[in-house]
Amino acid sequence: MSNNKVVLIVIDALRFDTACTHMGFMQHLVERKMAARYKVCSEVPSLSRPLYETILTGTPPIVHGVVSNMITRLSTQTSLFHVAQQNGLTTAAAAYYWVSELYNRAPFVHMEDRLQLDKELPINNGLFYFEDHYPDSHLFADATWLLDNKQPDFLYVHPMNIDDDGHKYTADSAQYRNRVLATDGLLSLFIPKCLAHGYEVIVTADHGMTSDGNHGGTTNEDRHVPMFVISNRVKPGIKDETVSQLQVAPLCCYLLNIKPADDMVSLLVDGIRPTAKI
């Protein structure tokens, strides 16, 4: 079976409950039997850099060692970018600069590393931002440029404005909820382009946000995030089970039709349709 192409969108700090109540376009896809919706429980600590690494390598913080936002170094694990490259696939990312520090270069040099177009790096085509208020509209425009001009097999997209507003105003605020609405509107423009280009799409988050305007703890508000999957290889509808965040990486490998890295867990997600062996 030939390889499929996948877009993984990780929306920073998008809570599960707010996604369910304020993402009308994503819910429309679920109701029209175009997408599956899952509840994902993040690893802990529910912090950004550790969970970027967890999502992209399929390993928990105690294994990958990135247990704090203050750890700045390249990953020691085999990420989705690495395993895609090992299988002859091309990769790209429009993302926060911590993603570059995990997989391309560390530390990030702000005046040199924003644009990284290098086929020898795990992220072959990287457009990286370094301010939390960098507009999500610009980020999705960056991702669209990568989609149109580089046509990567695996594209990682990582907007930050929901997290930024959550820290400024808390999750119990009109600003946070309105930002979720705005991001849903951007997805309504971006996802149809992905589908027109023949991509499978996963939309999820690293962690949630609390009414204190923070995250890092063990509550449902910290840890429960959504995962929407748009693929003819996953049965659509609302799934009742809570999925481990460790499942995101092997799910991406399944959709890419490549073998997962050795340290990734077995894929155990409800609704997976049988496919030919890799």
Tab-separated table of C-alpha atoms in Angstrom:
chain	number	residue	atom	x	y	z
A	1	MET	CA	0.000	0.000	0.000
A	2	SER	CA	1.303	3.445	-0.876
A	3	ASN	CA	2.018	6.011	1.819
A	4	ASN	CA	-0.662	8.480	2.794
A	5	LYS	CA	0.014	12.106	3.693
A	6	VAL	CA	-0.809	13.435	7.165
A	7	VAL	CA	-1.295	16.857	8.742
A	8	LEU	CA	-1.002	16.862	12.547
A	9	ILE	CA	-2.405	20.054	14.097
A	10	VAL	CA	-1.555	20.531	17.781
A	11	ILE	CA	-3.496	23.491	19.195
A	12	ASP	CA	-1.692	24.671	22.286
A	13	ALA	CA	-3.800	24.615	25.495
A	14	LEU	CA	-7.129	23.622	23.922
A	15	ARG	CA	-9.322	22.078	26.623
A	16	PHE	CA	-11.598	19.188	25.726
A	17	ASP	CA	-14.771	20.746	27.121
A	18	THR	CA	-14.210	24.104	25.432
A	19	ALA	CA	-13.436	22.393	22.135
A	20	CYS	CA	-16.738	20.524	22.383
A	21	THR	CA	-18.777	23.674	23.114
A	22	HIS	CA	-17.000	26.247	20.936
A	23	MET	CA	-15.651	24.478	17.838
A	24	GLY	CA	-18.667	24.522	15.569
A	25	PHE	CA	-16.824	23.621	12.384
A	26	MET	CA	-15.088	20.642	13.945
A	27	GLN	CA	-18.380	19.423	15.427
A	28	HIS	CA	-19.977	19.856	11.994
A	29	LEU	CA	-17.416	17.418	10.572
A	30	VAL	CA	-18.290	14.953	13.336
A	31	GLU	CA	-22.043	15.283	12.749
A	32	ARG	CA	-21.613	14.877	8.988
A	33	LYS	CA	-19.681	11.637	9.548
A	34	MET	CA	-16.443	13.100	8.252
A	35	ALA	CA	-14.481	13.042	11.523
A	36	ALA	CA	-14.053	11.024	14.702
A	37	ARG	CA	-13.846	12.825	18.048
A	38	TYR	CA	-11.907	11.444	21.011
A	39	LYS	CA	-11.069	12.612	24.513
A	40	VAL	CA	-7.315	12.395	25.125
A	41	CYS	CA	-5.663	12.369	28.537
A	42	SER	CA	-2.272	14.066	28.398
A	43	GLU	CA	0.830	12.875	30.146
A	44	VAL	CA	2.077	14.792	33.180
A	45	PRO	CA	3.545	17.224	33.880
A	46	SER	CA	0.989	18.903	31.642
A	47	LEU	CA	3.518	21.386	30.291
A	48	SER	CA	4.252	22.365	26.715
A	49	ARG	CA	7.783	21.244	25.924
A	50	PRO	CA	7.429	17.840	27.633
A	51	LEU	CA	4.175	17.195	25.800
A	52	TYR	CA	5.438	18.319	22.401
A	53	GLU	CA	8.046	15.603	22.852
A	54	THR	CA	5.462	13.077	24.046
A	55	ILE	CA	3.126	13.718	21.110
A	56	LEU	CA	5.890	13.589	18.514
A	57	THR	CA	7.818	10.590	19.902
A	58	GLY	CA	5.054	8.560	21.560
A	59	THR	CA	7.078	8.283	24.780
A	60	PRO	CA	6.294	9.582	28.302
A	61	PRO	CA	8.394	12.291	29.976
A	62	ILE	CA	10.151	9.825	32.283
A	63	VAL	CA	11.462	8.082	29.150
A	64	HIS	CA	12.277	11.027	26.897
A	65	GLY	CA	13.619	13.102	29.780
A	66	VAL	CA	12.068	16.431	28.808
A	67	VAL	CA	10.284	16.888	32.124
A	68	SER	CA	10.346	20.694	32.234
A	69	ASN	CA	9.907	23.646	29.916
A	70	MET	CA	13.387	24.743	31.017
A	71	ILE	CA	15.169	21.776	29.386
A	72	THR	CA	16.648	23.024	26.103
A	73	ARG	CA	18.253	20.303	24.018
A	74	LEU	CA	17.669	18.095	21.036
A	75	SER	CA	15.451	15.070	21.528
A	76	THR	CA	17.138	11.747	22.233
A	77	GLN	CA	14.144	9.808	20.854
A	78	THR	CA	12.986	8.786	17.390
A	79	SER	CA	10.301	11.323	16.515
A	80	LEU	CA	7.657	11.233	13.812
A	81	PHE	CA	9.950	13.465	11.764
A	82	HIS	CA	12.797	10.960	12.102
A	83	VAL	CA	10.735	7.873	11.320
A	84	ALA	CA	9.107	9.586	8.324
A	85	GLN	CA	12.525	10.569	6.997
A	86	GLN	CA	13.835	7.033	7.522
A	87	ASN	CA	10.996	5.815	5.309
A	88	GLY	CA	11.826	8.230	2.515
A	89	LEU	CA	9.060	10.706	3.347
A	90	THR	CA	9.345	14.477	3.446
A	91	THR	CA	8.516	16.536	6.541
A	92	ALA	CA	7.544	20.105	7.405
A	93	ALA	CA	6.421	22.170	10.377
A	94	ALA	CA	4.880	25.558	11.039
A	95	ALA	CA	5.452	25.709	14.764
A	96	TYR	CA	6.772	27.365	17.915
A	97	TYR	CA	10.550	27.471	18.131
A	98	TRP	CA	10.709	24.859	20.908
A	99	VAL	CA	9.842	22.291	18.227
A	100	SER	CA	12.938	23.336	16.287
A	101	GLU	CA	15.005	22.983	19.466
A	102	LEU	CA	13.730	19.442	19.958
A	103	TYR	CA	14.368	18.138	16.445
A	104	ASN	CA	16.495	20.472	14.302
A	105	ARG	CA	18.828	22.806	16.191
A	106	ALA	CA	19.338	23.793	19.821
A	107	PRO	CA	19.496	26.428	21.074
A	108	PHE	CA	17.306	28.376	18.651
A	109	VAL	CA	19.009	31.448	17.175
A	110	HIS	CA	16.199	33.948	16.722
A	111	MET	CA	17.738	35.965	13.899
A	112	GLU	CA	18.861	32.886	11.930
A	113	ASP	CA	16.523	29.957	12.575
A	114	ARG	CA	13.040	31.238	11.723
A	115	LEU	CA	13.187	29.724	8.220
A	116	GLN	CA	14.819	26.310	7.928
A	117	LEU	CA	14.701	24.655	4.516
A	118	ASP	CA	17.176	21.797	4.762
A	119	LYS	CA	16.466	18.261	3.541
A	120	GLU	CA	19.186	16.889	5.848
A	121	LEU	CA	17.346	17.971	9.011
A	122	PRO	CA	14.533	15.855	10.532
A	123	ILE	CA	12.140	18.743	9.839
A	124	ASN	CA	13.015	19.316	6.181
A	125	ASN	CA	10.974	22.495	5.860
A	126	GLY	CA	10.476	24.530	9.033
A	127	LEU	CA	8.791	27.901	9.537
A	128	PHE	CA	9.206	28.741	13.221
A	129	TYR	CA	7.881	31.627	15.321
A	130	PHE	CA	9.170	32.738	18.702
A	131	GLU	CA	6.526	35.037	20.205
A	132	ASP	CA	3.475	33.539	21.923
A	133	HIS	CA	1.205	36.214	20.430
A	134	TYR	CA	2.337	35.448	16.854
A	135	PRO	CA	-1.090	35.478	15.156
A	136	ASP	CA	-2.650	32.096	14.501
A	137	SER	CA	-3.886	33.537	11.198
A	138	HIS	CA	-0.252	34.039	10.147
A	139	LEU	CA	0.684	30.567	11.412
A	140	PHE	CA	-1.989	28.900	9.294
A	141	ALA	CA	-0.854	31.011	6.342
A	142	ASP	CA	2.667	29.671	6.955
A	143	ALA	CA	1.283	26.139	7.008
A	144	THR	CA	-0.642	26.771	3.806
A	145	TRP	CA	2.560	27.925	2.102
A	146	LEU	CA	4.259	24.693	3.146
A	147	LEU	CA	1.260	22.706	1.920
A	148	ASP	CA	1.171	24.421	-1.470
A	149	ASN	CA	4.887	24.787	-2.129
A	150	LYS	CA	6.571	21.855	-0.371
A	151	GLN	CA	3.753	19.254	-0.340
A	152	PRO	CA	5.319	17.333	2.560
A	153	ASP	CA	4.219	13.819	3.422
A	154	PHE	CA	4.020	14.808	7.107
A	155	LEU	CA	3.122	18.360	8.136
A	156	TYR	CA	3.039	19.512	11.769
A	157	VAL	CA	1.056	22.684	12.551
A	158	HIS	CA	1.184	24.327	15.972
A	159	PRO	CA	-0.787	27.526	16.802
A	160	MET	CA	-0.243	29.238	20.178
A	161	ASN	CA	-2.870	31.983	20.668
A	162	ILE	CA	-5.292	29.913	22.783
A	163	ASP	CA	-2.499	29.207	25.253
A	164	ASP	CA	-1.452	32.870	25.234
A	165	ASP	CA	-4.966	34.099	25.994
A	166	GLY	CA	-5.475	31.363	28.590
A	167	HIS	CA	-2.427	32.551	30.524
A	168	LYS	CA	-3.469	36.184	30.215
A	169	TYR	CA	-7.164	35.826	31.035
A	170	THR	CA	-7.660	32.212	32.364
A	171	ALA	CA	-9.733	29.458	30.772
A	172	ASP	CA	-12.823	30.879	32.509
A	173	SER	CA	-12.873	33.995	30.353
A	174	ALA	CA	-14.582	35.352	27.267
A	175	GLN	CA	-11.157	35.945	25.745
A	176	TYR	CA	-10.164	32.274	25.988
A	177	ARG	CA	-13.492	31.027	24.649
A	178	ASN	CA	-13.533	33.578	21.846
A	179	ARG	CA	-10.018	32.564	20.840
A	180	VAL	CA	-11.195	28.953	20.558
A	181	LEU	CA	-13.989	30.171	18.293
A	182	ALA	CA	-11.456	32.092	16.191
A	183	THR	CA	-9.176	29.074	15.861
A	184	ASP	CA	-12.129	26.948	14.780
A	185	GLY	CA	-12.771	29.531	12.078
A	186	LEU	CA	-9.180	29.217	10.860
A	187	LEU	CA	-9.530	25.427	10.808
A	188	SER	CA	-12.630	25.839	8.622
A	189	LEU	CA	-10.378	27.517	6.037
A	190	PHE	CA	-7.301	25.329	6.420
A	191	ILE	CA	-8.703	21.803	6.731
A	192	PRO	CA	-10.595	21.852	3.397
A	193	LYS	CA	-7.289	22.781	1.721
A	194	CYS	CA	-5.638	19.798	3.415
A	195	LEU	CA	-8.381	17.478	2.246
A	196	ALA	CA	-8.213	18.873	-1.293
A	197	HIS	CA	-4.487	18.041	-1.306
A	198	GLY	CA	-5.269	14.466	-0.239
A	199	TYR	CA	-4.153	14.656	3.400
A	200	GLU	CA	-5.415	12.755	6.440
A	201	VAL	CA	-5.875	15.249	9.300
A	202	ILE	CA	-5.501	14.964	13.084
A	203	VAL	CA	-6.396	17.911	15.338
A	204	THR	CA	-5.422	17.643	19.003
A	205	ALA	CA	-3.733	19.607	21.819
A	206	ASP	CA	-0.799	19.262	24.159
A	207	HIS	CA	-2.562	20.203	27.409
A	208	GLY	CA	-5.527	22.166	28.709
A	209	MET	CA	-5.847	25.337	30.783
A	210	THR	CA	-7.251	26.018	34.267
A	211	SER	CA	-9.389	28.775	35.746
A	212	ASP	CA	-6.172	30.014	37.359
A	213	GLY	CA	-4.716	30.693	33.921
A	214	ASN	CA	-2.151	27.949	34.091
A	215	HIS	CA	-1.444	24.255	33.477
A	216	GLY	CA	0.997	21.642	34.661
A	217	GLY	CA	-1.105	19.756	37.170
A	218	THR	CA	-3.247	16.649	37.200
A	219	THR	CA	-6.828	17.931	36.935
A	220	ASN	CA	-9.135	17.216	34.006
A	221	GLU	CA	-8.818	20.887	33.065
A	222	ASP	CA	-5.040	20.435	32.833
A	223	ARG	CA	-5.053	17.085	31.057
A	224	HIS	CA	-8.197	16.447	28.993
A	225	VAL	CA	-7.852	17.595	25.387
A	226	PRO	CA	-9.684	16.721	22.167
A	227	MET	CA	-8.530	14.690	19.214
A	228	PHE	CA	-10.396	14.930	15.909
A	229	VAL	CA	-9.380	12.485	13.177
A	230	ILE	CA	-10.417	13.023	9.561
A	231	SER	CA	-9.538	9.885	7.651
A	232	ASN	CA	-11.323	7.141	5.746
A	233	ARG	CA	-9.188	4.728	7.810
A	234	VAL	CA	-10.875	5.779	11.075
A	235	LYS	CA	-14.611	5.364	11.652
A	236	PRO	CA	-16.301	8.731	12.250
A	237	GLY	CA	-18.397	9.675	15.269
A	238	ILE	CA	-17.991	10.502	18.952
A	239	LYS	CA	-15.914	7.930	20.828
A	240	ASP	CA	-16.649	7.299	24.502
A	241	GLU	CA	-13.272	5.979	25.631
A	242	THR	CA	-10.472	8.217	26.916
A	243	VAL	CA	-7.344	7.775	24.830
A	244	SER	CA	-3.761	8.018	26.063
A	245	GLN	CA	-1.723	10.802	24.525
A	246	LEU	CA	0.903	8.153	23.739
A	247	GLN	CA	-1.447	6.944	20.997
A	248	VAL	CA	-1.041	10.046	18.820
A	249	ALA	CA	2.370	9.096	17.400
A	250	PRO	CA	1.519	5.497	16.428
A	251	LEU	CA	-1.784	6.758	14.988
A	252	CYS	CA	0.178	9.140	12.760
A	253	CYS	CA	2.410	6.252	11.671
A	254	TYR	CA	-0.655	4.153	10.895
A	255	LEU	CA	-2.118	6.918	8.733
A	256	LEU	CA	1.254	7.465	7.032
A	257	ASN	CA	1.427	3.704	6.478
A	258	ILE	CA	4.901	3.404	8.029
A	259	LYS	CA	6.176	1.269	10.879
A	260	PRO	CA	6.210	3.070	14.255
A	261	ALA	CA	9.475	3.651	16.102
A	262	ASP	CA	10.449	0.843	18.463
A	263	ASP	CA	9.644	2.855	21.599
A	264	MET	CA	6.129	3.793	20.491
A	265	VAL	CA	3.269	1.872	22.096
A	266	SER	CA	0.939	-0.380	20.142
A	267	LEU	CA	-1.970	1.377	18.473
A	268	LEU	CA	-5.117	0.826	20.537
A	269	VAL	CA	-7.601	3.428	19.309
A	270	ASP	CA	-11.272	2.586	18.866
A	271	GLY	CA	-12.547	2.903	15.311
A	272	ILE	CA	-9.371	1.996	13.439
A	273	ARG	CA	-10.267	0.232	10.220
A	274	PRO	CA	-8.195	-2.813	9.227
A	275	THR	CA	-5.515	-2.155	6.639
A	276	ALA	CA	-2.790	-4.024	4.844
A	277	LYS	CA	0.299	-4.884	6.892
A	278	ILE	CA	3.222	-2.503	6.580
